[in-house]
């Protein structure tokens, strides 16, 4: 505050919302420090406000500060989206009232279906044990989330949009029979269309529109930093790409024998053959099922050995063509090598376990190594340029 001034001129301390947050946190800490009387309720409240101290990190980290600024800007400009979402919520709540009002009532005794019948007591058995009967009073009660009025309907639909416990509400709607009448199992299954349409419109479309709007706001805030720059967006991206670009290192062996191996693994025919092998291996993994016959399992084990051998040959050919240093530069090659080694260990451990006794305590656990069979499916992703680009984009987004 001494350096920047208090609040009279442009750029002063109190004209920045993050500085005001710092001032609030420090003031609360100082007041609670000097007032020690625990009998004063105000002091207790101030001590609770100590939890605001971690918020000071926002003003210190540029990235966090930028995120908070974008969120506040987005909140100011998403009014129309909130209005549309609220109106849709209200519309679906009105439909829900027409469909389900008074139909979510039920008796604690499931054998009774009307308020007149739901009187007196009934016998239940603790944990289904007939030797422990208990007498309970019949109570005609409503569901916590219902559609008896529009406000309760909007609350019920809000729980559906959060995907928290909404199947229970769906089942109650399907079993709903009539007003002041108990549920009937699967009375109207087709009523589930109401919830499906609501989820598609509200939970999928409107929520994604909201997220997309926040992303656009982030971009606009980022562009505002370059409003005085002479270069436009495309020109800046070209400059940034040129500065970050790294020279492409392409290894071409000079040894004639090694060059033949390199030319072979770089050929289109080799790529297609490996792609077909990966697809066939995927099919063999997909057809495996529970309670499969011993003959079927034996055939699957043989095919697993065949595919492991072929992928091992692929790895050896690449090692001969690229040698160790250039082979492991590529992350996909390193991943392929990991899968091949794991698959070989899987075969060895599987065969070794069959030679052991059938006692579970003495058998070698092969569940972990069999995961390498499934990991071969990832090799399918490395063969598509578009999929590799998508995966690379995902990895970069995490950074």
XYZ file of C-alpha atoms in Angstrom:
399
model
C 0.000 0.000 0.000
C 2.921 2.337 0.701
C 4.483 1.681 -2.706
C 1.320 1.811 -4.829
C -0.710 4.260 -2.786
C -4.067 3.710 -1.105
C -6.920 4.361 -3.551
C -6.863 7.892 -4.969
C -4.907 7.345 -8.193
C -4.923 4.791 -11.027
C -3.173 1.530 -10.117
C -3.425 2.118 -6.372
C -3.577 -0.750 -3.905
C -7.286 -0.674 -3.073
C -8.394 -0.513 -6.714
C -7.325 -4.119 -7.204
C -9.814 -6.739 -6.005
C -7.059 -9.233 -5.192
C -5.296 -6.648 -3.027
C -8.577 -6.050 -1.188
C -8.787 -9.789 -0.562
C -5.274 -9.686 0.934
C -6.287 -6.700 3.067
C -9.370 -8.536 4.344
C -7.425 -11.661 5.269
C -4.668 -9.714 7.046
C -7.167 -7.504 8.898
C -9.144 -10.502 10.128
C -5.938 -12.176 11.329
C -4.768 -9.062 13.201
C -8.134 -8.447 14.866
C -8.475 -12.060 15.994
C -4.868 -11.967 17.263
C -5.379 -8.960 19.548
C -8.823 -9.987 20.819
C -8.299 -13.075 22.958
C -11.594 -13.202 24.845
C -13.341 -16.417 23.814
C -16.608 -15.129 25.286
C -17.031 -12.593 22.513
C -19.017 -14.126 19.656
C -17.466 -11.700 17.165
C -14.033 -13.084 17.924
C -15.279 -16.596 17.237
C -16.596 -15.476 13.870
C -13.293 -13.804 13.037
C -11.403 -16.953 13.936
C -13.582 -18.886 11.525
C -12.579 -16.424 8.803
C -8.958 -17.577 9.169
C -9.781 -20.194 6.559
C -9.525 -17.372 4.006
C -5.740 -17.279 4.383
C -5.045 -19.802 1.595
C -6.838 -17.438 -0.800
C -3.826 -15.123 -0.614
C -2.059 -17.580 -2.903
C -4.324 -16.393 -5.735
C -2.647 -12.988 -5.793
C 0.811 -14.604 -5.826
C 0.267 -17.117 -8.646
C -0.327 -15.573 -12.056
C -2.103 -18.656 -13.388
C -4.574 -18.809 -10.490
C -5.179 -15.098 -10.750
C -5.973 -15.412 -14.447
C -8.393 -18.293 -13.800
C -10.280 -16.361 -11.112
C -10.508 -13.288 -13.341
C -11.937 -15.364 -16.184
C -14.492 -16.973 -13.871
C -15.717 -13.581 -12.666
C -15.925 -12.258 -16.224
C -17.820 -15.382 -17.272
C -20.275 -14.987 -14.379
C -21.107 -11.485 -15.582
C -21.891 -12.646 -19.108
C -23.650 -15.996 -18.630
C -26.923 -14.474 -17.511
C -28.720 -15.482 -20.708
C -27.547 -19.088 -20.391
C -28.708 -19.212 -16.765
C -32.099 -17.782 -17.714
C -32.596 -20.333 -20.503
C -31.497 -23.192 -18.232
C -33.845 -22.049 -15.449
C -36.770 -21.773 -17.875
C -36.098 -25.271 -19.198
C -35.840 -26.531 -15.622
C -39.163 -24.855 -14.835
C -40.782 -26.326 -17.954
C -39.692 -29.870 -17.127
C -40.787 -29.376 -13.502
C -44.275 -28.392 -14.699
C -44.409 -31.515 -16.873
C -43.230 -33.593 -13.911
C -45.994 -32.171 -11.707
C -48.595 -33.191 -14.287
C -47.134 -36.687 -14.530
C -46.176 -37.520 -10.941
C -47.983 -35.283 -8.431
C -49.089 -37.313 -5.432
C -47.790 -40.541 -6.959
C -44.591 -40.980 -4.950
C -46.377 -41.892 -1.724
C -45.956 -45.384 -0.350
C -46.504 -47.406 2.791
C -43.708 -48.775 4.927
C -45.519 -52.102 4.535
C -45.062 -52.801 0.828
C -48.101 -55.107 0.836
C -50.408 -52.110 1.410
C -51.101 -49.683 -1.446
C -53.564 -47.089 -0.108
C -53.679 -44.748 2.927
C -56.733 -46.608 4.218
C -54.872 -49.913 4.177
C -51.682 -48.446 5.620
C -52.793 -48.517 9.248
C -51.844 -50.568 12.266
C -48.674 -52.593 12.569
C -46.867 -55.271 10.619
C -44.094 -57.777 11.210
C -40.650 -57.566 9.631
C -37.696 -59.870 10.063
C -34.286 -58.467 10.901
C -31.868 -59.198 8.049
C -34.367 -61.747 6.706
C -33.955 -63.989 9.752
C -37.362 -65.482 10.664
C -36.138 -66.083 14.211
C -35.892 -62.314 14.817
C -39.342 -60.816 14.106
C -39.967 -57.133 14.799
C -43.235 -55.201 14.956
C -43.287 -51.920 13.022
C -45.969 -49.296 12.582
C -47.374 -48.754 9.115
C -46.653 -45.212 7.922
C -47.914 -43.603 4.718
C -45.025 -41.359 3.650
C -43.848 -39.377 0.648
C -40.502 -39.496 -1.135
C -37.917 -36.901 -0.120
C -37.754 -35.788 -3.761
C -41.143 -35.573 -5.442
C -43.198 -33.614 -7.964
C -46.072 -32.477 -5.739
C -45.389 -28.851 -6.727
C -43.150 -26.963 -9.122
C -40.501 -26.045 -6.544
C -40.154 -29.634 -5.344
C -40.109 -30.729 -8.980
C -37.240 -28.360 -9.786
C -35.340 -29.651 -6.757
C -35.896 -33.259 -7.839
C -34.787 -32.495 -11.391
C -31.695 -30.728 -10.071
C -30.619 -33.980 -8.400
C -31.161 -35.719 -11.733
C -28.920 -33.193 -13.521
C -26.125 -33.844 -11.009
C -26.379 -37.638 -11.616
C -26.345 -38.122 -7.832
C -28.817 -40.853 -6.889
C -31.086 -40.159 -9.841
C -31.717 -43.874 -10.678
C -33.694 -44.201 -7.412
C -35.934 -41.324 -8.521
C -36.270 -42.914 -11.966
C -37.399 -46.241 -10.481
C -39.954 -44.478 -8.286
C -41.342 -42.718 -11.360
C -41.539 -45.997 -13.285
C -43.369 -47.688 -10.381
C -45.713 -44.718 -9.799
C -49.308 -45.933 -10.122
C -51.744 -43.187 -9.183
C -52.358 -40.378 -6.725
C -52.469 -41.646 -3.146
C -51.759 -45.125 -4.365
C -48.690 -47.231 -3.647
C -46.135 -48.215 -6.289
C -46.566 -51.088 -8.722
C -43.390 -52.688 -10.018
C -42.560 -51.480 -13.569
C -46.013 -49.934 -13.958
C -44.922 -47.443 -16.660
C -41.459 -48.153 -18.035
C -42.035 -45.758 -20.940
C -42.102 -42.820 -18.494
C -38.309 -43.084 -18.343
C -38.266 -41.171 -21.658
C -39.057 -38.029 -19.631
C -35.831 -38.376 -17.630
C -33.758 -39.353 -20.671
C -34.863 -36.261 -22.609
C -34.236 -34.060 -19.565
C -30.709 -35.414 -19.085
C -29.870 -34.960 -22.774
C -31.103 -31.351 -22.879
C -30.010 -30.082 -19.467
C -27.116 -32.245 -18.301
C -25.498 -32.694 -21.711
C -26.357 -29.703 -23.909
C -26.853 -26.821 -21.473
C -23.967 -27.773 -19.190
C -21.633 -28.146 -22.163
C -22.811 -24.801 -23.533
C -21.940 -23.258 -20.175
C -18.482 -24.876 -20.168
C -17.913 -23.795 -23.767
C -18.830 -20.237 -22.869
C -16.292 -20.249 -20.029
C -13.627 -21.538 -22.443
C -14.443 -18.740 -24.891
C -14.119 -16.255 -22.039
C -10.680 -17.650 -21.202
C -9.609 -17.155 -24.808
C -10.946 -13.616 -24.923
C -9.143 -12.764 -21.693
C -5.951 -14.193 -23.114
C -6.358 -12.141 -26.286
C -6.926 -8.970 -24.268
C -3.296 -9.155 -23.124
C -2.197 -8.599 -26.741
C -4.623 -5.798 -27.634
C -1.717 -3.369 -28.139
C 0.340 -5.838 -30.174
C 0.872 -5.046 -33.873
C 0.630 -8.735 -34.851
C -2.724 -10.460 -35.154
C -3.532 -13.829 -33.606
C -2.384 -15.962 -36.558
C 0.882 -14.065 -36.883
C 1.620 -14.466 -33.170
C 0.901 -18.198 -33.388
C 3.309 -18.515 -36.320
C 6.038 -16.750 -34.365
C 5.416 -18.880 -31.252
C 5.447 -22.067 -33.332
C 8.728 -21.069 -34.980
C 10.317 -20.344 -31.608
C 9.171 -23.652 -30.094
C 9.840 -25.813 -33.157
C 12.534 -28.445 -32.863
C 14.464 -29.887 -35.820
C 13.073 -33.224 -37.011
C 15.614 -35.970 -36.425
C 15.256 -38.708 -39.038
C 17.615 -41.636 -38.651
C 18.734 -43.304 -41.905
C 21.325 -46.071 -41.394
C 24.404 -46.092 -43.623
C 25.151 -49.786 -43.242
C 23.651 -51.544 -46.319
C 22.314 -54.539 -44.354
C 20.858 -52.330 -41.663
C 19.402 -50.062 -44.358
C 17.477 -53.021 -45.835
C 15.881 -53.701 -42.458
C 15.106 -49.998 -42.059
C 13.541 -49.800 -45.523
C 11.440 -52.884 -44.756
C 9.964 -51.583 -41.479
C 9.286 -48.195 -43.079
C 7.372 -49.729 -45.984
C 3.607 -49.362 -46.305
C 3.149 -53.126 -46.633
C 4.821 -53.726 -43.258
C 2.590 -51.132 -41.612
C -0.549 -52.721 -43.075
C 0.493 -56.218 -41.992
C 1.115 -55.082 -38.415
C -2.185 -53.203 -38.415
C -4.057 -56.358 -39.491
C -2.269 -58.399 -36.807
C -3.291 -55.902 -34.141
C -6.902 -56.053 -35.365
C -6.886 -59.859 -35.270
C -5.411 -59.787 -31.772
C -8.180 -57.388 -30.763
C -10.793 -59.820 -32.093
C -9.311 -62.702 -30.094
C -9.514 -60.599 -26.934
C -13.103 -59.580 -27.704
C -14.454 -63.127 -28.155
C -13.297 -64.356 -24.743
C -16.146 -64.804 -22.270
C -17.202 -66.307 -18.973
C -17.582 -70.109 -18.755
C -15.756 -70.692 -22.030
C -14.837 -74.289 -22.836
C -11.385 -75.723 -22.209
C -10.853 -76.216 -25.951
C -11.709 -72.564 -26.583
C -9.352 -71.414 -23.801
C -6.586 -73.617 -25.194
C -7.047 -72.117 -28.680
C -6.945 -68.600 -27.197
C -3.704 -69.415 -25.365
C -2.138 -70.699 -28.595
C -3.225 -67.566 -30.484
C -1.782 -65.441 -27.674
C 1.575 -67.173 -28.124
C 1.407 -66.666 -31.898
C 0.657 -62.958 -31.618
C 3.314 -62.512 -28.942
C 5.849 -64.170 -31.230
C 4.877 -61.961 -34.185
C 5.074 -58.777 -32.121
C 8.439 -59.930 -30.774
C 9.659 -60.332 -34.361
C 8.444 -56.798 -35.091
C 10.407 -55.444 -32.135
C 13.559 -57.328 -33.159
C 13.314 -56.049 -36.745
C 13.021 -52.481 -35.495
C 15.956 -53.001 -33.145
C 18.074 -54.287 -36.040
C 17.038 -51.344 -38.197
C 17.264 -48.556 -35.620
C 19.548 -49.973 -32.930
C 18.917 -49.399 -29.255
C 19.524 -45.653 -29.036
C 17.320 -44.659 -31.951
C 14.688 -47.298 -31.177
C 13.922 -46.072 -27.674
C 13.856 -42.392 -28.674
C 10.293 -42.964 -29.902
C 7.895 -43.265 -26.954
C 5.638 -45.633 -28.916
C 8.551 -48.002 -29.516
C 9.332 -47.988 -25.800
C 5.708 -48.779 -25.058
C 5.711 -51.599 -27.637
C 8.837 -53.057 -26.037
C 7.196 -52.943 -22.614
C 4.141 -54.797 -23.950
C 6.256 -57.435 -25.698
C 8.396 -58.095 -22.620
C 5.310 -58.230 -20.420
C 3.579 -60.617 -22.841
C 6.585 -62.939 -22.882
C 6.656 -62.928 -19.084
C 2.905 -63.615 -19.147
C 3.435 -66.748 -21.264
C 6.324 -67.971 -19.107
C 4.444 -67.399 -15.857
C 1.273 -69.006 -17.246
C 3.091 -72.134 -18.400
C 5.048 -72.307 -15.142
C 1.855 -72.007 -13.074
C 0.326 -75.011 -14.835
C 3.283 -77.096 -13.700
C 2.633 -76.165 -10.081
C 0.102 -77.799 -7.772
C -3.526 -76.722 -7.995
C -3.426 -75.204 -4.508
C -4.169 -71.471 -4.771
C -1.550 -70.624 -2.156
C 1.202 -72.239 -4.228
C 0.154 -71.022 -7.663
C 1.868 -67.989 -9.147
C -0.485 -65.043 -9.566
C -0.749 -64.328 -13.299
C -3.513 -61.733 -13.215
C -1.091 -58.816 -13.411
C 0.847 -60.173 -16.379
C -2.344 -60.970 -18.300
C -3.036 -57.242 -18.331
C -0.332 -56.958 -20.993
C -2.630 -58.835 -23.371
C -5.199 -56.083 -23.044
C -2.524 -53.393 -23.330
C -1.898 -54.535 -26.893
C -5.087 -52.701 -27.810
C -3.188 -49.457 -27.237
C -0.927 -50.441 -30.145
C -3.974 -49.928 -32.343
C -3.973 -46.253 -31.386
C -0.394 -45.772 -32.520
C -1.262 -46.776 -36.092
C -3.709 -43.940 -36.731
C -2.236 -40.490 -37.271
C -5.473 -38.761 -36.284
C -5.776 -40.771 -33.073
C -2.127 -40.109 -32.214
C -2.720 -36.387 -32.701
C -5.770 -36.557 -30.442
C -3.828 -38.383 -27.731
C -0.941 -35.919 -28.020
C -3.396 -33.028 -27.672
C -4.827 -34.658 -24.544
C -1.356 -35.071 -23.035
C -0.433 -31.453 -23.799
C -3.696 -30.227 -22.260
C -2.680 -31.828 -18.953
C 0.444 -29.665 -18.945
